[in-house]
Amino acid sequence: MTEKRQLTFALAKGRLAENAVEILEQCGVDCAPLKEQTRKLVLFDADRKYRFIFVKPADVPTYIERGVADIGVVGKDTLLEESKDIYEMLDLKFGACRMCVAGFSSKEESITHSTLRVASKYVHIAKDYYAAKGIDVDIVKLTGSVELGPIIGLTDIIVDIVESGKTLEANGLVVLEEICKLSARLVVNKVSLKTRHREIMPLIDKIAKVVEMK
């Protein structure tokens, strides 16, 4: 008889993974091996019931959709941008921030061209947002320091994640519109939820109770 494989978690490197591990520990999962200093990208809990793969945040939905990971933790911004065919099971309540439109407070007066120029890492979110408003936009994809777009005249505004707003303030920009609120989400592969329902759902129930108590 073939031994059943471990449930595989896809975790985004950094704070999302750290917060996810904290919740799992409160659910009774011994995550001590995950806290050790290592460059390994594949780790196991102490009981070897779960396998953890550590990937870039934008790749989590891909690993889940393709079925090489059963469960994952990822930001809502990534889910909206990647639009993968996976189940979003829980709002984990950490990593809270907002997706916003930002620019100079007097931006309406300074725009003389007909097409609004938008700098963003989140191209699909920006496109969908302005398409719903019926506004024609020219989206410039930038992967870092999108605030530079309006500052140097590359774009009129930006679409980006806002946490404290201090970076915007330091660069003379303000929030002009809020697109949506964001936080970390627990996601599951669709096939895994059916075939390994008895393993996955009790864990999700435990996670939900921990989240509710926070």
PDB file of C-alpha atoms in Angstrom:
ATOM      1  CA  MET A   1       0.000   0.000   0.000  1.00  0.00           C
ATOM      2  CA  THR A   2       1.423   3.368  -1.051  1.00  0.00           C
ATOM      3  CA  GLU A   3       2.040   5.809   1.794  1.00  0.00           C
ATOM      4  CA  LYS A   4      -0.112   8.931   1.523  1.00  0.00           C
ATOM      5  CA  ARG A   5       1.969  12.032   0.834  1.00  0.00           C
ATOM      6  CA  GLN A   6       2.094  14.970   3.193  1.00  0.00           C
ATOM      7  CA  LEU A   7      -0.207  17.911   2.689  1.00  0.00           C
ATOM      8  CA  THR A   8       1.871  20.556   0.958  1.00  0.00           C
ATOM      9  CA  PHE A   9       1.710  24.213   1.956  1.00  0.00           C
ATOM     10  CA  ALA A  10       2.932  26.975  -0.372  1.00  0.00           C
ATOM     11  CA  LEU A  11       4.079  29.929   1.721  1.00  0.00           C
ATOM     12  CA  ALA A  12       5.214  33.345   0.549  1.00  0.00           C
ATOM     13  CA  LYS A  13       8.651  34.173   1.897  1.00  0.00           C
ATOM     14  CA  GLY A  14       8.827  36.833   4.605  1.00  0.00           C
ATOM     15  CA  ARG A  15       6.154  38.204   6.909  1.00  0.00           C
ATOM     16  CA  LEU A  16       3.275  36.232   5.393  1.00  0.00           C
ATOM     17  CA  ALA A  17       5.083  32.952   6.094  1.00  0.00           C
ATOM     18  CA  GLU A  18       6.026  34.055   9.618  1.00  0.00           C
ATOM     19  CA  ASN A  19       2.432  34.925  10.473  1.00  0.00           C
ATOM     20  CA  ALA A  20       1.141  31.717   8.881  1.00  0.00           C
ATOM     21  CA  VAL A  21       3.578  29.629  10.955  1.00  0.00           C
ATOM     22  CA  GLU A  22       2.408  31.396  14.117  1.00  0.00           C
ATOM     23  CA  ILE A  23      -1.206  30.457  13.360  1.00  0.00           C
ATOM     24  CA  LEU A  24      -0.283  26.855  12.544  1.00  0.00           C
ATOM     25  CA  GLU A  25       1.540  26.532  15.862  1.00  0.00           C
ATOM     26  CA  GLN A  26      -1.625  27.662  17.630  1.00  0.00           C
ATOM     27  CA  CYS A  27      -3.396  24.876  15.743  1.00  0.00           C
ATOM     28  CA  GLY A  28      -1.030  22.308  17.244  1.00  0.00           C
ATOM     29  CA  VAL A  29       1.424  21.980  14.345  1.00  0.00           C
ATOM     30  CA  ASP A  30       5.028  21.764  15.553  1.00  0.00           C
ATOM     31  CA  CYS A  31       6.746  24.247  13.232  1.00  0.00           C
ATOM     32  CA  ALA A  32      10.109  24.381  15.032  1.00  0.00           C
ATOM     33  CA  PRO A  33      12.040  23.177  11.938  1.00  0.00           C
ATOM     34  CA  LEU A  34      10.600  26.100   9.972  1.00  0.00           C
ATOM     35  CA  LYS A  35      12.133  28.616  12.360  1.00  0.00           C
ATOM     36  CA  GLU A  36      15.695  27.403  11.942  1.00  0.00           C
ATOM     37  CA  GLN A  37      18.125  29.443   9.843  1.00  0.00           C
ATOM     38  CA  THR A  38      18.364  27.652   6.500  1.00  0.00           C
ATOM     39  CA  ARG A  39      18.443  28.271   2.766  1.00  0.00           C
ATOM     40  CA  LYS A  40      16.309  25.198   2.069  1.00  0.00           C
ATOM     41  CA  LEU A  41      13.146  25.885   0.122  1.00  0.00           C
ATOM     42  CA  VAL A  42      11.364  22.668   1.146  1.00  0.00           C
ATOM     43  CA  LEU A  43      10.863  21.923   4.852  1.00  0.00           C
ATOM     44  CA  PHE A  44       8.667  19.702   7.026  1.00  0.00           C
ATOM     45  CA  ASP A  45       6.936  20.109  10.356  1.00  0.00           C
ATOM     46  CA  ALA A  46       8.391  18.121  13.273  1.00  0.00           C
ATOM     47  CA  ASP A  47       5.854  15.305  12.779  1.00  0.00           C
ATOM     48  CA  ARG A  48       6.357  15.271   8.995  1.00  0.00           C
ATOM     49  CA  LYS A  49       2.609  15.498   8.400  1.00  0.00           C
ATOM     50  CA  TYR A  50       3.053  18.664   6.349  1.00  0.00           C
ATOM     51  CA  ARG A  51       5.520  19.738   3.706  1.00  0.00           C
ATOM     52  CA  PHE A  52       6.209  23.454   3.265  1.00  0.00           C
ATOM     53  CA  ILE A  53       7.548  25.072   0.116  1.00  0.00           C
ATOM     54  CA  PHE A  54       8.738  28.671   0.286  1.00  0.00           C
ATOM     55  CA  VAL A  55       8.170  30.687  -2.881  1.00  0.00           C
ATOM     56  CA  LYS A  56       7.794  34.246  -4.092  1.00  0.00           C
ATOM     57  CA  PRO A  57       4.381  35.719  -3.184  1.00  0.00           C
ATOM     58  CA  ALA A  58       3.277  36.033  -6.814  1.00  0.00           C
ATOM     59  CA  ASP A  59       3.978  32.322  -7.394  1.00  0.00           C
ATOM     60  CA  VAL A  60       1.808  30.919  -4.593  1.00  0.00           C
ATOM     61  CA  PRO A  61      -1.435  30.819  -6.662  1.00  0.00           C
ATOM     62  CA  THR A  62       0.404  29.047  -9.504  1.00  0.00           C
ATOM     63  CA  TYR A  63       1.683  26.270  -7.233  1.00  0.00           C
ATOM     64  CA  ILE A  64      -1.812  25.857  -5.804  1.00  0.00           C
ATOM     65  CA  GLU A  65      -3.604  25.867  -9.164  1.00  0.00           C
ATOM     66  CA  ARG A  66      -1.141  23.355 -10.645  1.00  0.00           C
ATOM     67  CA  GLY A  67      -1.674  21.000  -7.725  1.00  0.00           C
ATOM     68  CA  VAL A  68       1.913  20.728  -6.522  1.00  0.00           C
ATOM     69  CA  ALA A  69       0.724  22.425  -3.316  1.00  0.00           C
ATOM     70  CA  ASP A  70      -2.580  21.697  -1.611  1.00  0.00           C
ATOM     71  CA  ILE A  71      -2.880  24.759   0.614  1.00  0.00           C
ATOM     72  CA  GLY A  72      -1.321  28.199   0.517  1.00  0.00           C
ATOM     73  CA  VAL A  73      -1.201  31.591   2.186  1.00  0.00           C
ATOM     74  CA  VAL A  74      -1.119  34.608  -0.087  1.00  0.00           C
ATOM     75  CA  GLY A  75      -2.096  38.265  -0.150  1.00  0.00           C
ATOM     76  CA  LYS A  76      -5.460  39.245  -1.636  1.00  0.00           C
ATOM     77  CA  ASP A  77      -3.578  41.598  -3.992  1.00  0.00           C
ATOM     78  CA  THR A  78      -1.806  38.602  -5.545  1.00  0.00           C
ATOM     79  CA  LEU A  79      -5.066  36.684  -5.884  1.00  0.00           C
ATOM     80  CA  LEU A  80      -6.702  39.594  -7.697  1.00  0.00           C
ATOM     81  CA  GLU A  81      -3.698  40.139  -9.959  1.00  0.00           C
ATOM     82  CA  GLU A  82      -3.044  36.492 -10.837  1.00  0.00           C
ATOM     83  CA  SER A  83      -6.709  35.397 -11.088  1.00  0.00           C
ATOM     84  CA  LYS A  84      -6.026  31.662 -10.762  1.00  0.00           C
ATOM     85  CA  ASP A  85      -8.631  28.879 -10.582  1.00  0.00           C
ATOM     86  CA  ILE A  86      -8.331  28.099  -6.867  1.00  0.00           C
ATOM     87  CA  TYR A  87     -10.527  28.298  -3.780  1.00  0.00           C
ATOM     88  CA  GLU A  88     -10.175  31.224  -1.380  1.00  0.00           C
ATOM     89  CA  MET A  89     -11.170  29.707   1.959  1.00  0.00           C
ATOM     90  CA  LEU A  90     -10.376  32.195   4.730  1.00  0.00           C
ATOM     91  CA  ASP A  91      -9.464  35.793   5.400  1.00  0.00           C
ATOM     92  CA  LEU A  92      -6.554  35.370   7.828  1.00  0.00           C
ATOM     93  CA  LYS A  93      -6.840  39.000   9.011  1.00  0.00           C
ATOM     94  CA  PHE A  94      -3.106  39.773   8.991  1.00  0.00           C
ATOM     95  CA  GLY A  95      -1.126  41.782   6.448  1.00  0.00           C
ATOM     96  CA  ALA A  96      -3.954  44.315   6.284  1.00  0.00           C
ATOM     97  CA  CYS A  97      -3.502  47.149   3.791  1.00  0.00           C
ATOM     98  CA  ARG A  98      -5.310  48.828   0.894  1.00  0.00           C
ATOM     99  CA  MET A  99      -5.036  48.920  -2.885  1.00  0.00           C
ATOM    100  CA  CYS A 100      -5.240  52.587  -3.798  1.00  0.00           C
ATOM    101  CA  VAL A 101      -4.931  55.137  -6.533  1.00  0.00           C
ATOM    102  CA  ALA A 102      -2.395  57.778  -5.509  1.00  0.00           C
ATOM    103  CA  GLY A 103      -0.883  60.886  -7.015  1.00  0.00           C
ATOM    104  CA  PHE A 104      -0.511  64.607  -6.484  1.00  0.00           C
ATOM    105  CA  SER A 105      -3.548  66.231  -4.866  1.00  0.00           C
ATOM    106  CA  SER A 106      -3.785  68.683  -7.784  1.00  0.00           C
ATOM    107  CA  LYS A 107      -3.447  65.984 -10.458  1.00  0.00           C
ATOM    108  CA  GLU A 108      -6.728  66.867 -12.218  1.00  0.00           C
ATOM    109  CA  GLU A 109      -5.459  70.348 -13.007  1.00  0.00           C
ATOM    110  CA  SER A 110      -2.113  69.120 -14.346  1.00  0.00           C
ATOM    111  CA  ILE A 111      -3.404  66.466 -16.795  1.00  0.00           C
ATOM    112  CA  THR A 112      -3.688  67.871 -20.293  1.00  0.00           C
ATOM    113  CA  HIS A 113      -3.663  64.621 -22.317  1.00  0.00           C
ATOM    114  CA  SER A 114      -6.775  62.506 -22.978  1.00  0.00           C
ATOM    115  CA  THR A 115      -5.440  59.142 -21.761  1.00  0.00           C
ATOM    116  CA  LEU A 116      -4.708  58.740 -18.052  1.00  0.00           C
ATOM    117  CA  ARG A 117      -1.216  57.329 -17.487  1.00  0.00           C
ATOM    118  CA  VAL A 118      -0.969  54.871 -14.593  1.00  0.00           C
ATOM    119  CA  ALA A 119       2.155  53.318 -13.070  1.00  0.00           C
ATOM    120  CA  SER A 120       1.612  49.998 -11.312  1.00  0.00           C
ATOM    121  CA  LYS A 121       2.981  46.581 -10.539  1.00  0.00           C
ATOM    122  CA  TYR A 122      -0.640  45.417 -10.535  1.00  0.00           C
ATOM    123  CA  VAL A 123      -1.466  45.743 -14.205  1.00  0.00           C
ATOM    124  CA  HIS A 124      -4.593  43.570 -14.229  1.00  0.00           C
ATOM    125  CA  ILE A 125      -6.058  45.161 -11.108  1.00  0.00           C
ATOM    126  CA  ALA A 126      -5.517  48.630 -12.576  1.00  0.00           C
ATOM    127  CA  LYS A 127      -6.969  47.637 -15.954  1.00  0.00           C
ATOM    128  CA  ASP A 128     -10.063  46.066 -14.415  1.00  0.00           C
ATOM    129  CA  TYR A 129     -10.631  49.018 -12.091  1.00  0.00           C
ATOM    130  CA  TYR A 130     -10.536  51.639 -14.821  1.00  0.00           C
ATOM    131  CA  ALA A 131     -12.399  49.465 -17.335  1.00  0.00           C
ATOM    132  CA  ALA A 132     -15.275  49.278 -14.849  1.00  0.00           C
ATOM    133  CA  LYS A 133     -15.226  53.091 -14.649  1.00  0.00           C
ATOM    134  CA  GLY A 134     -15.119  53.420 -18.443  1.00  0.00           C
ATOM    135  CA  ILE A 135     -11.848  55.380 -18.322  1.00  0.00           C
ATOM    136  CA  ASP A 136      -9.185  54.948 -20.994  1.00  0.00           C
ATOM    137  CA  VAL A 137      -5.770  54.362 -19.384  1.00  0.00           C
ATOM    138  CA  ASP A 138      -2.188  53.795 -20.447  1.00  0.00           C
ATOM    139  CA  ILE A 139      -0.692  51.447 -17.852  1.00  0.00           C
ATOM    140  CA  VAL A 140       3.069  51.441 -17.358  1.00  0.00           C
ATOM    141  CA  LYS A 141       4.242  48.334 -15.507  1.00  0.00           C
ATOM    142  CA  LEU A 142       6.855  49.093 -12.853  1.00  0.00           C
ATOM    143  CA  THR A 143       8.126  46.516 -10.362  1.00  0.00           C
ATOM    144  CA  GLY A 144       9.568  48.891  -7.791  1.00  0.00           C
ATOM    145  CA  SER A 145       9.318  52.490  -6.549  1.00  0.00           C
ATOM    146  CA  VAL A 146       6.140  53.197  -8.492  1.00  0.00           C
ATOM    147  CA  GLU A 147       5.966  56.544  -6.672  1.00  0.00           C
ATOM    148  CA  LEU A 148       8.604  57.774  -9.113  1.00  0.00           C
ATOM    149  CA  GLY A 149       6.076  57.629 -11.950  1.00  0.00           C
ATOM    150  CA  PRO A 150       4.226  60.858 -11.134  1.00  0.00           C
ATOM    151  CA  ILE A 151       7.277  62.504  -9.582  1.00  0.00           C
ATOM    152  CA  ILE A 152       9.367  62.375 -12.767  1.00  0.00           C
ATOM    153  CA  GLY A 153       6.423  62.761 -15.147  1.00  0.00           C
ATOM    154  CA  LEU A 154       6.343  59.197 -16.487  1.00  0.00           C
ATOM    155  CA  THR A 155       2.729  58.805 -15.361  1.00  0.00           C
ATOM    156  CA  ASP A 156      -0.066  60.862 -13.845  1.00  0.00           C
ATOM    157  CA  ILE A 157      -0.937  58.529 -10.977  1.00  0.00           C
ATOM    158  CA  ILE A 158      -0.109  55.131  -9.485  1.00  0.00           C
ATOM    159  CA  VAL A 159      -2.074  52.074  -8.400  1.00  0.00           C
ATOM    160  CA  ASP A 160      -0.329  50.414  -5.489  1.00  0.00           C
ATOM    161  CA  ILE A 161      -0.594  48.917  -2.023  1.00  0.00           C
ATOM    162  CA  VAL A 162      -0.786  51.453   0.796  1.00  0.00           C
ATOM    163  CA  GLU A 163      -0.048  50.476   4.393  1.00  0.00           C
ATOM    164  CA  SER A 164       0.857  53.477   6.552  1.00  0.00           C
ATOM    165  CA  GLY A 165       0.955  56.014   3.708  1.00  0.00           C
ATOM    166  CA  LYS A 166       4.315  57.343   4.910  1.00  0.00           C
ATOM    167  CA  THR A 167       6.106  56.615   1.619  1.00  0.00           C
ATOM    168  CA  LEU A 168       3.435  58.542  -0.284  1.00  0.00           C
ATOM    169  CA  GLU A 169       3.658  61.443   2.141  1.00  0.00           C
ATOM    170  CA  ALA A 170       7.462  61.540   1.943  1.00  0.00           C
ATOM    171  CA  ASN A 171       7.196  61.897  -1.827  1.00  0.00           C
ATOM    172  CA  GLY A 172       4.425  64.500  -1.896  1.00  0.00           C
ATOM    173  CA  LEU A 173       1.694  62.086  -2.976  1.00  0.00           C
ATOM    174  CA  VAL A 174      -1.728  61.384  -1.474  1.00  0.00           C
ATOM    175  CA  VAL A 175      -4.359  58.665  -1.719  1.00  0.00           C
ATOM    176  CA  LEU A 176      -6.923  59.719  -4.306  1.00  0.00           C
ATOM    177  CA  GLU A 177      -9.168  56.641  -4.320  1.00  0.00           C
ATOM    178  CA  GLU A 178      -9.364  53.335  -2.466  1.00  0.00           C
ATOM    179  CA  ILE A 179      -9.869  50.366  -4.781  1.00  0.00           C
ATOM    180  CA  CYS A 180     -10.215  47.639  -2.151  1.00  0.00           C
ATOM    181  CA  LYS A 181      -9.040  46.405   1.236  1.00  0.00           C
ATOM    182  CA  LEU A 182      -6.415  43.654   1.326  1.00  0.00           C
ATOM    183  CA  SER A 183      -5.157  41.001   3.739  1.00  0.00           C
ATOM    184  CA  ALA A 184      -3.660  37.506   3.745  1.00  0.00           C
ATOM    185  CA  ARG A 185      -5.910  34.684   2.525  1.00  0.00           C
ATOM    186  CA  LEU A 186      -5.870  30.900   2.896  1.00  0.00           C
ATOM    187  CA  VAL A 187      -6.265  29.230  -0.484  1.00  0.00           C
ATOM    188  CA  VAL A 188      -6.721  25.596  -1.516  1.00  0.00           C
ATOM    189  CA  ASN A 189      -6.328  23.540  -4.680  1.00  0.00           C
ATOM    190  CA  LYS A 190      -9.765  22.525  -5.984  1.00  0.00           C
ATOM    191  CA  VAL A 191      -8.909  18.870  -6.543  1.00  0.00           C
ATOM    192  CA  SER A 192      -7.162  18.570  -3.171  1.00  0.00           C
ATOM    193  CA  LEU A 193     -10.246  19.884  -1.377  1.00  0.00           C
ATOM    194  CA  LYS A 194     -12.272  17.038  -2.894  1.00  0.00           C
ATOM    195  CA  THR A 195      -9.783  14.192  -2.654  1.00  0.00           C
ATOM    196  CA  ARG A 196      -8.268  15.120   0.725  1.00  0.00           C
ATOM    197  CA  HIS A 197     -11.272  16.752   2.305  1.00  0.00           C
ATOM    198  CA  ARG A 198     -10.975  14.779   5.573  1.00  0.00           C
ATOM    199  CA  GLU A 199      -7.423  16.035   6.069  1.00  0.00           C
ATOM    200  CA  ILE A 200      -7.819  19.596   4.881  1.00  0.00           C
ATOM    201  CA  MET A 201     -11.124  20.708   6.399  1.00  0.00           C
ATOM    202  CA  PRO A 202     -10.310  19.909  10.061  1.00  0.00           C
ATOM    203  CA  LEU A 203      -7.127  21.975   9.702  1.00  0.00           C
ATOM    204  CA  ILE A 204      -9.015  24.840   8.083  1.00  0.00           C
ATOM    205  CA  ASP A 205     -11.582  24.727  10.896  1.00  0.00           C
ATOM    206  CA  LYS A 206      -8.780  24.997  13.474  1.00  0.00           C
ATOM    207  CA  ILE A 207      -7.220  27.900  11.597  1.00  0.00           C
ATOM    208  CA  ALA A 208     -10.588  29.654  11.407  1.00  0.00           C
ATOM    209  CA  LYS A 209     -11.033  29.375  15.190  1.00  0.00           C
ATOM    210  CA  VAL A 210      -7.551  30.791  15.820  1.00  0.00           C
ATOM    211  CA  VAL A 211      -8.244  33.706  13.480  1.00  0.00           C
ATOM    212  CA  GLU A 212     -11.585  34.413  15.163  1.00  0.00           C
ATOM    213  CA  MET A 213      -9.911  34.637  18.583  1.00  0.00           C
ATOM    214  CA  LYS A 214      -7.393  37.270  17.420  1.00  0.00           C
TER     215      LYS A 214
END
